[in-house]
Amino acid sequence: MQLQAKVRIEGILRFGTPFHVGSGRPGESLSEMGVLLDPFGRPILPGSTLKGKFRASAEKLAHVMELTACLLDRSLSAVNCIGDEFYRKEKTDEYRALTDSSKKLDWINQNTCHICQLFGSPLQAGRIFFSDGKLIEETWAGTVQTRDGVVIDRDSERARDRLKYDFDVVPTGTEFEIWIEMINPTQQGLALCGAVIHEWQEGTMIGGFTSRGLGRAKLNSIKIEQVNYLDPSKRIAILMGKGWENVGLSLLDNAMNSLIQPLATATNLINRGGNHA
Ligand SMILES: [Zn+2]
């Protein structure tokens, strides 16, 4: 795939409550759950965790812009998409019969929901990439805290003694710089990003135990830059890594508007028609 444009989103994610992003090491038991730490004992916020949460947020907001989200499960979403395992199997022969690579690409685009087009699916690489969060050292308390938990027996609603467990949390106020990069963004992709970025500005929940109020985070200090590889006047600057221009949130807001405006107009026409009747 030829590189035509890149968009980079940077921001600072601040946790307003403690958070738990588990280390999930093999053999780790329910009775002692650690958080992901680097070799120096500092908390890590993996890009995969950020991507998973960002995708889930986008899935929930897609319908507002009349974009499709298969939820990787056609039985839940009723959206045909190769992200769904059974639909993919059903369509495999059709896909394999295509020989021309541009036809294959067209086929994938026609058989993929907007979420899979942006974040990827088993047949198609995503266009959006998440770096691991970079800890802002001054905000880090220097140590994790341990919390007690008890497993509640759902039938009796009584805590079962033998199922007491401890889990670690990273203290309130910890901040990370985050980076998101989009390759050859589409209007739909930019619009989905815009919706999620605005949601995260208001607040999101990241990691485990969010039902206990952990993992509340807000995204601030957002910076958005773009580089257009097809701009002939800037080619040399771009190849030297100096072609980035600051475009701000309006890049994402305009993309949201371009999708929502036609929908609003259509609704107005329907309403006006109704008034005349
Ligand atoms: Zn999909």
PDB file of C-alpha atoms and ligand atoms in Angstrom:
ATOM      1  CA  MET A   1       0.000   0.000   0.000  1.00  0.00           C
ATOM      2  CA  GLN A   2       1.390   3.372  -1.011  1.00  0.00           C
ATOM      3  CA  LEU A   3       1.734   5.959   1.711  1.00  0.00           C
ATOM      4  CA  GLN A   4      -0.419   8.963   0.863  1.00  0.00           C
ATOM      5  CA  ALA A   5      -1.039  10.623   4.181  1.00  0.00           C
ATOM      6  CA  LYS A   6      -0.543  10.139   7.889  1.00  0.00           C
ATOM      7  CA  VAL A   7      -2.335  11.691  10.826  1.00  0.00           C
ATOM      8  CA  ARG A   8      -0.810  11.695  14.290  1.00  0.00           C
ATOM      9  CA  ILE A   9      -2.812  12.308  17.436  1.00  0.00           C
ATOM     10  CA  GLU A  10      -0.997  13.037  20.681  1.00  0.00           C
ATOM     11  CA  GLY A  11      -2.458  13.681  24.077  1.00  0.00           C
ATOM     12  CA  ILE A  12      -2.071  13.241  27.800  1.00  0.00           C
ATOM     13  CA  LEU A  13      -4.194  10.625  29.503  1.00  0.00           C
ATOM     14  CA  ARG A  14      -4.693  11.369  33.199  1.00  0.00           C
ATOM     15  CA  PHE A  15      -6.137   8.781  35.577  1.00  0.00           C
ATOM     16  CA  GLY A  16      -8.535  10.410  38.024  1.00  0.00           C
ATOM     17  CA  THR A  17      -8.826   7.155  39.989  1.00  0.00           C
ATOM     18  CA  PRO A  18      -6.348   4.300  40.511  1.00  0.00           C
ATOM     19  CA  PHE A  19      -6.149   1.844  37.619  1.00  0.00           C
ATOM     20  CA  HIS A  20      -5.350  -1.806  37.088  1.00  0.00           C
ATOM     21  CA  VAL A  21      -3.888  -3.023  33.812  1.00  0.00           C
ATOM     22  CA  GLY A  22      -3.038  -6.600  34.669  1.00  0.00           C
ATOM     23  CA  SER A  23       0.229  -8.279  33.883  1.00  0.00           C
ATOM     24  CA  GLY A  24      -1.656 -11.450  32.938  1.00  0.00           C
ATOM     25  CA  ARG A  25       1.489 -13.512  33.316  1.00  0.00           C
ATOM     26  CA  PRO A  26       0.956 -17.237  32.892  1.00  0.00           C
ATOM     27  CA  GLY A  27       0.537 -18.929  36.254  1.00  0.00           C
ATOM     28  CA  GLU A  28      -0.656 -15.780  37.939  1.00  0.00           C
ATOM     29  CA  SER A  29      -3.513 -16.719  40.221  1.00  0.00           C
ATOM     30  CA  LEU A  30      -6.672 -14.890  41.135  1.00  0.00           C
ATOM     31  CA  SER A  31      -5.302 -14.413  44.668  1.00  0.00           C
ATOM     32  CA  GLU A  32      -2.548 -11.990  43.656  1.00  0.00           C
ATOM     33  CA  MET A  33      -3.012  -9.852  40.618  1.00  0.00           C
ATOM     34  CA  GLY A  34      -0.170  -7.573  39.691  1.00  0.00           C
ATOM     35  CA  VAL A  35      -0.122  -4.646  37.317  1.00  0.00           C
ATOM     36  CA  LEU A  36       2.119  -4.370  34.279  1.00  0.00           C
ATOM     37  CA  LEU A  37       5.431  -2.815  35.299  1.00  0.00           C
ATOM     38  CA  ASP A  38       8.641  -2.141  33.404  1.00  0.00           C
ATOM     39  CA  PRO A  39      11.996  -3.489  34.663  1.00  0.00           C
ATOM     40  CA  PHE A  40      12.337  -0.374  36.857  1.00  0.00           C
ATOM     41  CA  GLY A  41       8.981  -1.006  38.526  1.00  0.00           C
ATOM     42  CA  ARG A  42       7.143   1.779  36.717  1.00  0.00           C
ATOM     43  CA  PRO A  43       3.631   1.223  35.347  1.00  0.00           C
ATOM     44  CA  ILE A  44       3.112   0.429  31.678  1.00  0.00           C
ATOM     45  CA  LEU A  45       0.078   1.348  29.609  1.00  0.00           C
ATOM     46  CA  PRO A  46       0.280  -0.934  26.550  1.00  0.00           C
ATOM     47  CA  GLY A  47      -0.736   0.254  23.108  1.00  0.00           C
ATOM     48  CA  SER A  48      -2.849  -2.906  22.785  1.00  0.00           C
ATOM     49  CA  THR A  49      -4.899  -1.901  25.849  1.00  0.00           C
ATOM     50  CA  LEU A  50      -5.425   1.582  24.410  1.00  0.00           C
ATOM     51  CA  LYS A  51      -6.351   0.183  21.003  1.00  0.00           C
ATOM     52  CA  GLY A  52      -8.851  -2.275  22.505  1.00  0.00           C
ATOM     53  CA  LYS A  53     -10.577   0.454  24.476  1.00  0.00           C
ATOM     54  CA  PHE A  54     -10.492   2.910  21.565  1.00  0.00           C
ATOM     55  CA  ARG A  55     -12.053   0.290  19.271  1.00  0.00           C
ATOM     56  CA  ALA A  56     -14.779  -0.493  21.824  1.00  0.00           C
ATOM     57  CA  SER A  57     -15.574   3.237  22.152  1.00  0.00           C
ATOM     58  CA  ALA A  58     -15.719   3.591  18.344  1.00  0.00           C
ATOM     59  CA  GLU A  59     -18.054   0.570  18.070  1.00  0.00           C
ATOM     60  CA  LYS A  60     -20.499   2.197  20.465  1.00  0.00           C
ATOM     61  CA  LEU A  61     -20.506   5.550  18.649  1.00  0.00           C
ATOM     62  CA  ALA A  62     -20.439   4.387  14.996  1.00  0.00           C
ATOM     63  CA  HIS A  63     -24.240   4.250  14.604  1.00  0.00           C
ATOM     64  CA  VAL A  64     -24.587   7.963  15.481  1.00  0.00           C
ATOM     65  CA  MET A  65     -22.864   8.704  12.161  1.00  0.00           C
ATOM     66  CA  GLU A  66     -24.645   5.790  10.471  1.00  0.00           C
ATOM     67  CA  LEU A  67     -21.382   3.875  10.188  1.00  0.00           C
ATOM     68  CA  THR A  68     -21.364   0.099  10.492  1.00  0.00           C
ATOM     69  CA  ALA A  69     -19.856  -1.945  13.339  1.00  0.00           C
ATOM     70  CA  CYS A  70     -19.917  -5.746  13.145  1.00  0.00           C
ATOM     71  CA  LEU A  71     -18.714  -6.232  16.765  1.00  0.00           C
ATOM     72  CA  LEU A  72     -16.856  -9.238  15.266  1.00  0.00           C
ATOM     73  CA  ASP A  73     -20.098 -11.147  15.790  1.00  0.00           C
ATOM     74  CA  ARG A  74     -22.845 -11.044  13.200  1.00  0.00           C
ATOM     75  CA  SER A  75     -25.332 -12.622  15.596  1.00  0.00           C
ATOM     76  CA  LEU A  76     -25.072  -9.538  17.832  1.00  0.00           C
ATOM     77  CA  SER A  77     -24.812  -6.802  15.228  1.00  0.00           C
ATOM     78  CA  ALA A  78     -26.606  -8.153  12.135  1.00  0.00           C
ATOM     79  CA  VAL A  79     -23.798  -6.523  10.120  1.00  0.00           C
ATOM     80  CA  ASN A  80     -22.179  -8.622   7.409  1.00  0.00           C
ATOM     81  CA  CYS A  81     -18.441  -8.286   7.749  1.00  0.00           C
ATOM     82  CA  ILE A  82     -15.402 -10.510   7.328  1.00  0.00           C
ATOM     83  CA  GLY A  83     -14.563  -9.643  10.939  1.00  0.00           C
ATOM     84  CA  ASP A  84     -17.260 -12.186  11.795  1.00  0.00           C
ATOM     85  CA  GLU A  85     -15.745 -15.668  11.649  1.00  0.00           C
ATOM     86  CA  PHE A  86     -18.755 -17.405  10.150  1.00  0.00           C
ATOM     87  CA  TYR A  87     -19.388 -14.781   7.480  1.00  0.00           C
ATOM     88  CA  ARG A  88     -15.694 -14.948   6.565  1.00  0.00           C
ATOM     89  CA  LYS A  89     -15.847 -18.740   6.158  1.00  0.00           C
ATOM     90  CA  GLU A  90     -19.027 -18.444   4.128  1.00  0.00           C
ATOM     91  CA  LYS A  91     -17.343 -15.982   1.763  1.00  0.00           C
ATOM     92  CA  THR A  92     -13.876 -17.511   1.543  1.00  0.00           C
ATOM     93  CA  ASP A  93     -14.427 -19.167  -1.842  1.00  0.00           C
ATOM     94  CA  GLU A  94     -15.730 -15.940  -3.325  1.00  0.00           C
ATOM     95  CA  TYR A  95     -12.616 -14.116  -2.106  1.00  0.00           C
ATOM     96  CA  ARG A  96     -10.192 -16.825  -3.248  1.00  0.00           C
ATOM     97  CA  ALA A  97     -11.678 -16.827  -6.724  1.00  0.00           C
ATOM     98  CA  LEU A  98     -10.468 -13.249  -7.190  1.00  0.00           C
ATOM     99  CA  THR A  99      -7.049 -13.032  -8.825  1.00  0.00           C
ATOM    100  CA  ASP A 100      -6.545  -9.315  -9.290  1.00  0.00           C
ATOM    101  CA  SER A 101      -5.186  -7.600  -6.169  1.00  0.00           C
ATOM    102  CA  SER A 102      -7.248  -4.433  -6.671  1.00  0.00           C
ATOM    103  CA  LYS A 103     -10.394  -6.568  -6.975  1.00  0.00           C
ATOM    104  CA  LYS A 104      -9.419  -8.327  -3.759  1.00  0.00           C
ATOM    105  CA  LEU A 105      -9.086  -4.956  -2.058  1.00  0.00           C
ATOM    106  CA  ASP A 106     -12.451  -3.814  -3.392  1.00  0.00           C
ATOM    107  CA  TRP A 107     -14.018  -7.050  -2.217  1.00  0.00           C
ATOM    108  CA  ILE A 108     -12.575  -6.619   1.276  1.00  0.00           C
ATOM    109  CA  ASN A 109     -13.837  -3.034   1.455  1.00  0.00           C
ATOM    110  CA  GLN A 110     -17.317  -4.093   0.357  1.00  0.00           C
ATOM    111  CA  ASN A 111     -17.436  -6.915   2.877  1.00  0.00           C
ATOM    112  CA  THR A 112     -16.043  -5.066   5.868  1.00  0.00           C
ATOM    113  CA  CYS A 113     -17.687  -2.796   8.412  1.00  0.00           C
ATOM    114  CA  HIS A 114     -16.273   0.676   9.050  1.00  0.00           C
ATOM    115  CA  ILE A 115     -14.795  -0.430  12.379  1.00  0.00           C
ATOM    116  CA  CYS A 116     -12.825  -3.319  10.826  1.00  0.00           C
ATOM    117  CA  GLN A 117     -11.703  -1.029   7.986  1.00  0.00           C
ATOM    118  CA  LEU A 118     -10.108   1.265  10.553  1.00  0.00           C
ATOM    119  CA  PHE A 119      -8.894  -1.168  13.213  1.00  0.00           C
ATOM    120  CA  GLY A 120      -8.304  -4.250  11.076  1.00  0.00           C
ATOM    121  CA  SER A 121      -9.777  -7.716  10.768  1.00  0.00           C
ATOM    122  CA  PRO A 122      -8.302 -11.169  10.109  1.00  0.00           C
ATOM    123  CA  LEU A 123      -8.224 -10.477   6.352  1.00  0.00           C
ATOM    124  CA  GLN A 124      -7.080  -6.893   6.443  1.00  0.00           C
ATOM    125  CA  ALA A 125      -4.499  -4.797   8.279  1.00  0.00           C
ATOM    126  CA  GLY A 126      -5.810  -1.842  10.240  1.00  0.00           C
ATOM    127  CA  ARG A 127      -5.021   1.782   9.421  1.00  0.00           C
ATOM    128  CA  ILE A 128      -4.604   2.916  13.013  1.00  0.00           C
ATOM    129  CA  PHE A 129      -1.681   2.250  15.355  1.00  0.00           C
ATOM    130  CA  PHE A 130      -1.262   2.846  19.075  1.00  0.00           C
ATOM    131  CA  SER A 131       2.065   3.305  20.850  1.00  0.00           C
ATOM    132  CA  ASP A 132       2.515   2.285  24.449  1.00  0.00           C
ATOM    133  CA  GLY A 133       1.707   5.172  26.781  1.00  0.00           C
ATOM    134  CA  LYS A 134       4.784   7.054  27.990  1.00  0.00           C
ATOM    135  CA  LEU A 135       4.706   7.574  31.745  1.00  0.00           C
ATOM    136  CA  ILE A 136       5.048  11.191  32.850  1.00  0.00           C
ATOM    137  CA  GLU A 137       7.504  10.552  35.689  1.00  0.00           C
ATOM    138  CA  GLU A 138       6.495  13.504  37.882  1.00  0.00           C
ATOM    139  CA  THR A 139       2.939  12.177  38.161  1.00  0.00           C
ATOM    140  CA  TRP A 140       3.964   8.692  39.294  1.00  0.00           C
ATOM    141  CA  ALA A 141       3.784   8.089  43.043  1.00  0.00           C
ATOM    142  CA  GLY A 142       6.688   5.657  42.865  1.00  0.00           C
ATOM    143  CA  THR A 143       4.828   2.614  44.114  1.00  0.00           C
ATOM    144  CA  VAL A 144       1.715   0.562  43.443  1.00  0.00           C
ATOM    145  CA  GLN A 145      -1.054   0.116  46.024  1.00  0.00           C
ATOM    146  CA  THR A 146      -2.659  -3.174  46.961  1.00  0.00           C
ATOM    147  CA  ARG A 147      -6.410  -3.562  47.287  1.00  0.00           C
ATOM    148  CA  ASP A 148      -8.462  -6.355  48.799  1.00  0.00           C
ATOM    149  CA  GLY A 149     -11.155  -7.985  46.822  1.00  0.00           C
ATOM    150  CA  VAL A 150     -13.608 -10.736  47.546  1.00  0.00           C
ATOM    151  CA  VAL A 151     -15.344 -12.959  45.094  1.00  0.00           C
ATOM    152  CA  ILE A 152     -19.075 -12.746  45.661  1.00  0.00           C
ATOM    153  CA  ASP A 153     -21.014 -15.967  45.293  1.00  0.00           C
ATOM    154  CA  ARG A 154     -23.714 -14.919  42.864  1.00  0.00           C
ATOM    155  CA  ASP A 155     -26.211 -17.424  44.209  1.00  0.00           C
ATOM    156  CA  SER A 156     -25.973 -16.572  47.904  1.00  0.00           C
ATOM    157  CA  GLU A 157     -24.563 -13.065  47.401  1.00  0.00           C
ATOM    158  CA  ARG A 158     -22.250 -13.811  50.290  1.00  0.00           C
ATOM    159  CA  ALA A 159     -18.536 -13.365  50.125  1.00  0.00           C
ATOM    160  CA  ARG A 160     -16.791 -16.686  50.155  1.00  0.00           C
ATOM    161  CA  ASP A 161     -13.826 -16.536  52.519  1.00  0.00           C
ATOM    162  CA  ARG A 162     -11.582 -18.747  50.533  1.00  0.00           C
ATOM    163  CA  LEU A 163     -11.994 -16.573  47.475  1.00  0.00           C
ATOM    164  CA  LYS A 164     -10.462 -13.435  48.953  1.00  0.00           C
ATOM    165  CA  TYR A 165      -7.855 -11.943  46.665  1.00  0.00           C
ATOM    166  CA  ASP A 166      -5.514  -8.974  46.417  1.00  0.00           C
ATOM    167  CA  PHE A 167      -4.884  -6.847  43.393  1.00  0.00           C
ATOM    168  CA  ASP A 168      -2.482  -4.038  42.694  1.00  0.00           C
ATOM    169  CA  VAL A 169      -3.459  -0.636  41.388  1.00  0.00           C
ATOM    170  CA  VAL A 170      -1.492   2.326  40.087  1.00  0.00           C
ATOM    171  CA  PRO A 171      -2.380   5.370  42.242  1.00  0.00           C
ATOM    172  CA  THR A 172      -4.624   8.273  41.224  1.00  0.00           C
ATOM    173  CA  GLY A 173      -3.148  11.093  39.187  1.00  0.00           C
ATOM    174  CA  THR A 174      -0.793   9.054  37.030  1.00  0.00           C
ATOM    175  CA  GLU A 175      -0.422  10.497  33.539  1.00  0.00           C
ATOM    176  CA  PHE A 176       0.771   9.048  30.264  1.00  0.00           C
ATOM    177  CA  GLU A 177       1.545  10.630  26.927  1.00  0.00           C
ATOM    178  CA  ILE A 178      -0.196   8.688  24.191  1.00  0.00           C
ATOM    179  CA  TRP A 179       0.319   8.552  20.410  1.00  0.00           C
ATOM    180  CA  ILE A 180      -2.063   7.335  17.780  1.00  0.00           C
ATOM    181  CA  GLU A 181      -1.125   7.207  14.107  1.00  0.00           C
ATOM    182  CA  MET A 182      -3.468   6.725  11.158  1.00  0.00           C
ATOM    183  CA  ILE A 183      -2.221   5.728   7.722  1.00  0.00           C
ATOM    184  CA  ASN A 184      -4.111   6.940   4.618  1.00  0.00           C
ATOM    185  CA  PRO A 185      -7.107   7.956   6.712  1.00  0.00           C
ATOM    186  CA  THR A 186     -10.609   7.900   5.254  1.00  0.00           C
ATOM    187  CA  GLN A 187     -13.357  10.384   6.203  1.00  0.00           C
ATOM    188  CA  GLN A 188     -15.080   7.569   8.107  1.00  0.00           C
ATOM    189  CA  GLY A 189     -11.890   6.713   9.982  1.00  0.00           C
ATOM    190  CA  LEU A 190     -11.221  10.342  10.893  1.00  0.00           C
ATOM    191  CA  ALA A 191     -14.835  10.774  11.995  1.00  0.00           C
ATOM    192  CA  LEU A 192     -14.703   7.682  14.225  1.00  0.00           C
ATOM    193  CA  CYS A 193     -11.460   8.958  15.761  1.00  0.00           C
ATOM    194  CA  GLY A 194     -13.047  12.349  16.346  1.00  0.00           C
ATOM    195  CA  ALA A 195     -16.030  10.873  18.146  1.00  0.00           C
ATOM    196  CA  VAL A 196     -13.809   8.765  20.414  1.00  0.00           C
ATOM    197  CA  ILE A 197     -11.336  11.578  21.123  1.00  0.00           C
ATOM    198  CA  HIS A 198     -14.210  13.830  22.213  1.00  0.00           C
ATOM    199  CA  GLU A 199     -15.607  11.043  24.393  1.00  0.00           C
ATOM    200  CA  TRP A 200     -12.207  10.486  26.008  1.00  0.00           C
ATOM    201  CA  GLN A 201     -11.930  14.227  26.693  1.00  0.00           C
ATOM    202  CA  GLU A 202     -15.063  13.817  28.805  1.00  0.00           C
ATOM    203  CA  GLY A 203     -13.737  10.629  30.363  1.00  0.00           C
ATOM    204  CA  THR A 204     -13.343   6.921  29.711  1.00  0.00           C
ATOM    205  CA  MET A 205     -12.553   3.791  31.740  1.00  0.00           C
ATOM    206  CA  ILE A 206      -9.424   1.770  31.100  1.00  0.00           C
ATOM    207  CA  GLY A 207      -8.226  -1.543  32.526  1.00  0.00           C
ATOM    208  CA  GLY A 208      -9.821  -3.890  35.048  1.00  0.00           C
ATOM    209  CA  PHE A 209     -12.278  -3.408  37.926  1.00  0.00           C
ATOM    210  CA  THR A 210     -13.937  -0.426  36.242  1.00  0.00           C
ATOM    211  CA  SER A 211     -17.245  -1.434  37.866  1.00  0.00           C
ATOM    212  CA  ARG A 212     -15.552  -0.556  41.182  1.00  0.00           C
ATOM    213  CA  GLY A 213     -14.702   2.896  39.842  1.00  0.00           C
ATOM    214  CA  LEU A 214     -11.135   2.119  38.863  1.00  0.00           C
ATOM    215  CA  GLY A 215      -9.507   3.267  35.637  1.00  0.00           C
ATOM    216  CA  ARG A 216     -11.300   6.577  35.083  1.00  0.00           C
ATOM    217  CA  ALA A 217      -9.198   8.615  32.699  1.00  0.00           C
ATOM    218  CA  LYS A 218      -9.462  11.825  30.707  1.00  0.00           C
ATOM    219  CA  LEU A 219      -7.577  12.833  27.602  1.00  0.00           C
ATOM    220  CA  ASN A 220      -6.142  16.366  27.554  1.00  0.00           C
ATOM    221  CA  SER A 221      -3.574  18.482  25.706  1.00  0.00           C
ATOM    222  CA  ILE A 222      -4.559  17.017  22.373  1.00  0.00           C
ATOM    223  CA  LYS A 223      -2.385  17.808  19.383  1.00  0.00           C
ATOM    224  CA  ILE A 224      -3.190  16.656  15.866  1.00  0.00           C
ATOM    225  CA  GLU A 225      -0.746  16.726  12.978  1.00  0.00           C
ATOM    226  CA  GLN A 226      -0.945  15.615   9.390  1.00  0.00           C
ATOM    227  CA  VAL A 227       1.518  14.885   6.645  1.00  0.00           C
ATOM    228  CA  ASN A 228       0.495  14.662   2.995  1.00  0.00           C
ATOM    229  CA  TYR A 229       3.001  12.629   0.977  1.00  0.00           C
ATOM    230  CA  LEU A 230       1.426  13.709  -2.298  1.00  0.00           C
ATOM    231  CA  ASP A 231       2.070  17.424  -1.797  1.00  0.00           C
ATOM    232  CA  PRO A 232       4.685  18.125  -4.500  1.00  0.00           C
ATOM    233  CA  SER A 233       5.899  21.357  -2.894  1.00  0.00           C
ATOM    234  CA  LYS A 234       6.879  19.584   0.314  1.00  0.00           C
ATOM    235  CA  ARG A 235       8.342  16.308  -0.899  1.00  0.00           C
ATOM    236  CA  ILE A 236      11.886  16.852   0.298  1.00  0.00           C
ATOM    237  CA  ALA A 237      10.744  18.236   3.660  1.00  0.00           C
ATOM    238  CA  ILE A 238       8.429  15.246   4.095  1.00  0.00           C
ATOM    239  CA  LEU A 239      11.164  12.737   3.326  1.00  0.00           C
ATOM    240  CA  MET A 240      13.325  14.510   5.920  1.00  0.00           C
ATOM    241  CA  GLY A 241      10.563  14.122   8.475  1.00  0.00           C
ATOM    242  CA  LYS A 242       9.703  17.829   8.477  1.00  0.00           C
ATOM    243  CA  GLY A 243       6.430  17.768   6.594  1.00  0.00           C
ATOM    244  CA  TRP A 244       4.076  17.622   9.567  1.00  0.00           C
ATOM    245  CA  GLU A 245       1.543  20.410   9.872  1.00  0.00           C
ATOM    246  CA  ASN A 246      -0.519  21.116  12.937  1.00  0.00           C
ATOM    247  CA  VAL A 247      -4.160  20.721  11.943  1.00  0.00           C
ATOM    248  CA  GLY A 248      -5.914  20.546  15.314  1.00  0.00           C
ATOM    249  CA  LEU A 249      -9.163  18.822  16.206  1.00  0.00           C
ATOM    250  CA  SER A 250     -10.909  20.529  13.269  1.00  0.00           C
ATOM    251  CA  LEU A 251      -9.537  17.794  10.987  1.00  0.00           C
ATOM    252  CA  LEU A 252     -11.592  15.223  12.906  1.00  0.00           C
ATOM    253  CA  ASP A 253     -14.542  17.552  13.535  1.00  0.00           C
ATOM    254  CA  ASN A 254     -14.830  18.355   9.811  1.00  0.00           C
ATOM    255  CA  ALA A 255     -14.860  14.636   9.005  1.00  0.00           C
ATOM    256  CA  MET A 256     -17.660  14.057  11.551  1.00  0.00           C
ATOM    257  CA  ASN A 257     -19.567  16.975  10.066  1.00  0.00           C
ATOM    258  CA  SER A 258     -19.180  15.701   6.517  1.00  0.00           C
ATOM    259  CA  LEU A 259     -20.922  12.478   7.568  1.00  0.00           C
ATOM    260  CA  ILE A 260     -23.533  13.995   9.863  1.00  0.00           C
ATOM    261  CA  GLN A 261     -24.530  17.001   7.724  1.00  0.00           C
ATOM    262  CA  PRO A 262     -26.188  14.930   4.964  1.00  0.00           C
ATOM    263  CA  LEU A 263     -28.020  12.911   7.640  1.00  0.00           C
ATOM    264  CA  ALA A 264     -29.299  16.096   9.308  1.00  0.00           C
ATOM    265  CA  THR A 265     -30.455  17.477   5.945  1.00  0.00           C
ATOM    266  CA  ALA A 266     -32.298  14.253   5.174  1.00  0.00           C
ATOM    267  CA  THR A 267     -34.031  14.382   8.580  1.00  0.00           C
ATOM    268  CA  ASN A 268     -35.069  18.015   8.010  1.00  0.00           C
ATOM    269  CA  LEU A 269     -36.570  17.124   4.654  1.00  0.00           C
ATOM    270  CA  ILE A 270     -38.558  14.303   6.244  1.00  0.00           C
ATOM    271  CA  ASN A 271     -39.731  16.629   9.043  1.00  0.00           C
ATOM    272  CA  ARG A 272     -40.740  19.373   6.617  1.00  0.00           C
ATOM    273  CA  GLY A 273     -42.596  16.844   4.545  1.00  0.00           C
ATOM    274  CA  GLY A 274     -44.423  15.812   7.693  1.00  0.00           C
ATOM    275  CA  ASN A 275     -45.463  19.404   8.492  1.00  0.00           C
ATOM    276  CA  HIS A 276     -46.953  19.912   5.068  1.00  0.00           C
ATOM    277  CA  ALA A 277     -49.025  16.777   5.271  1.00  0.00           C
TER     278      ALA A 277
HETATM  279 ZN    ZN B   1     -16.331  -5.680  11.062  1.00  0.00          ZN
END
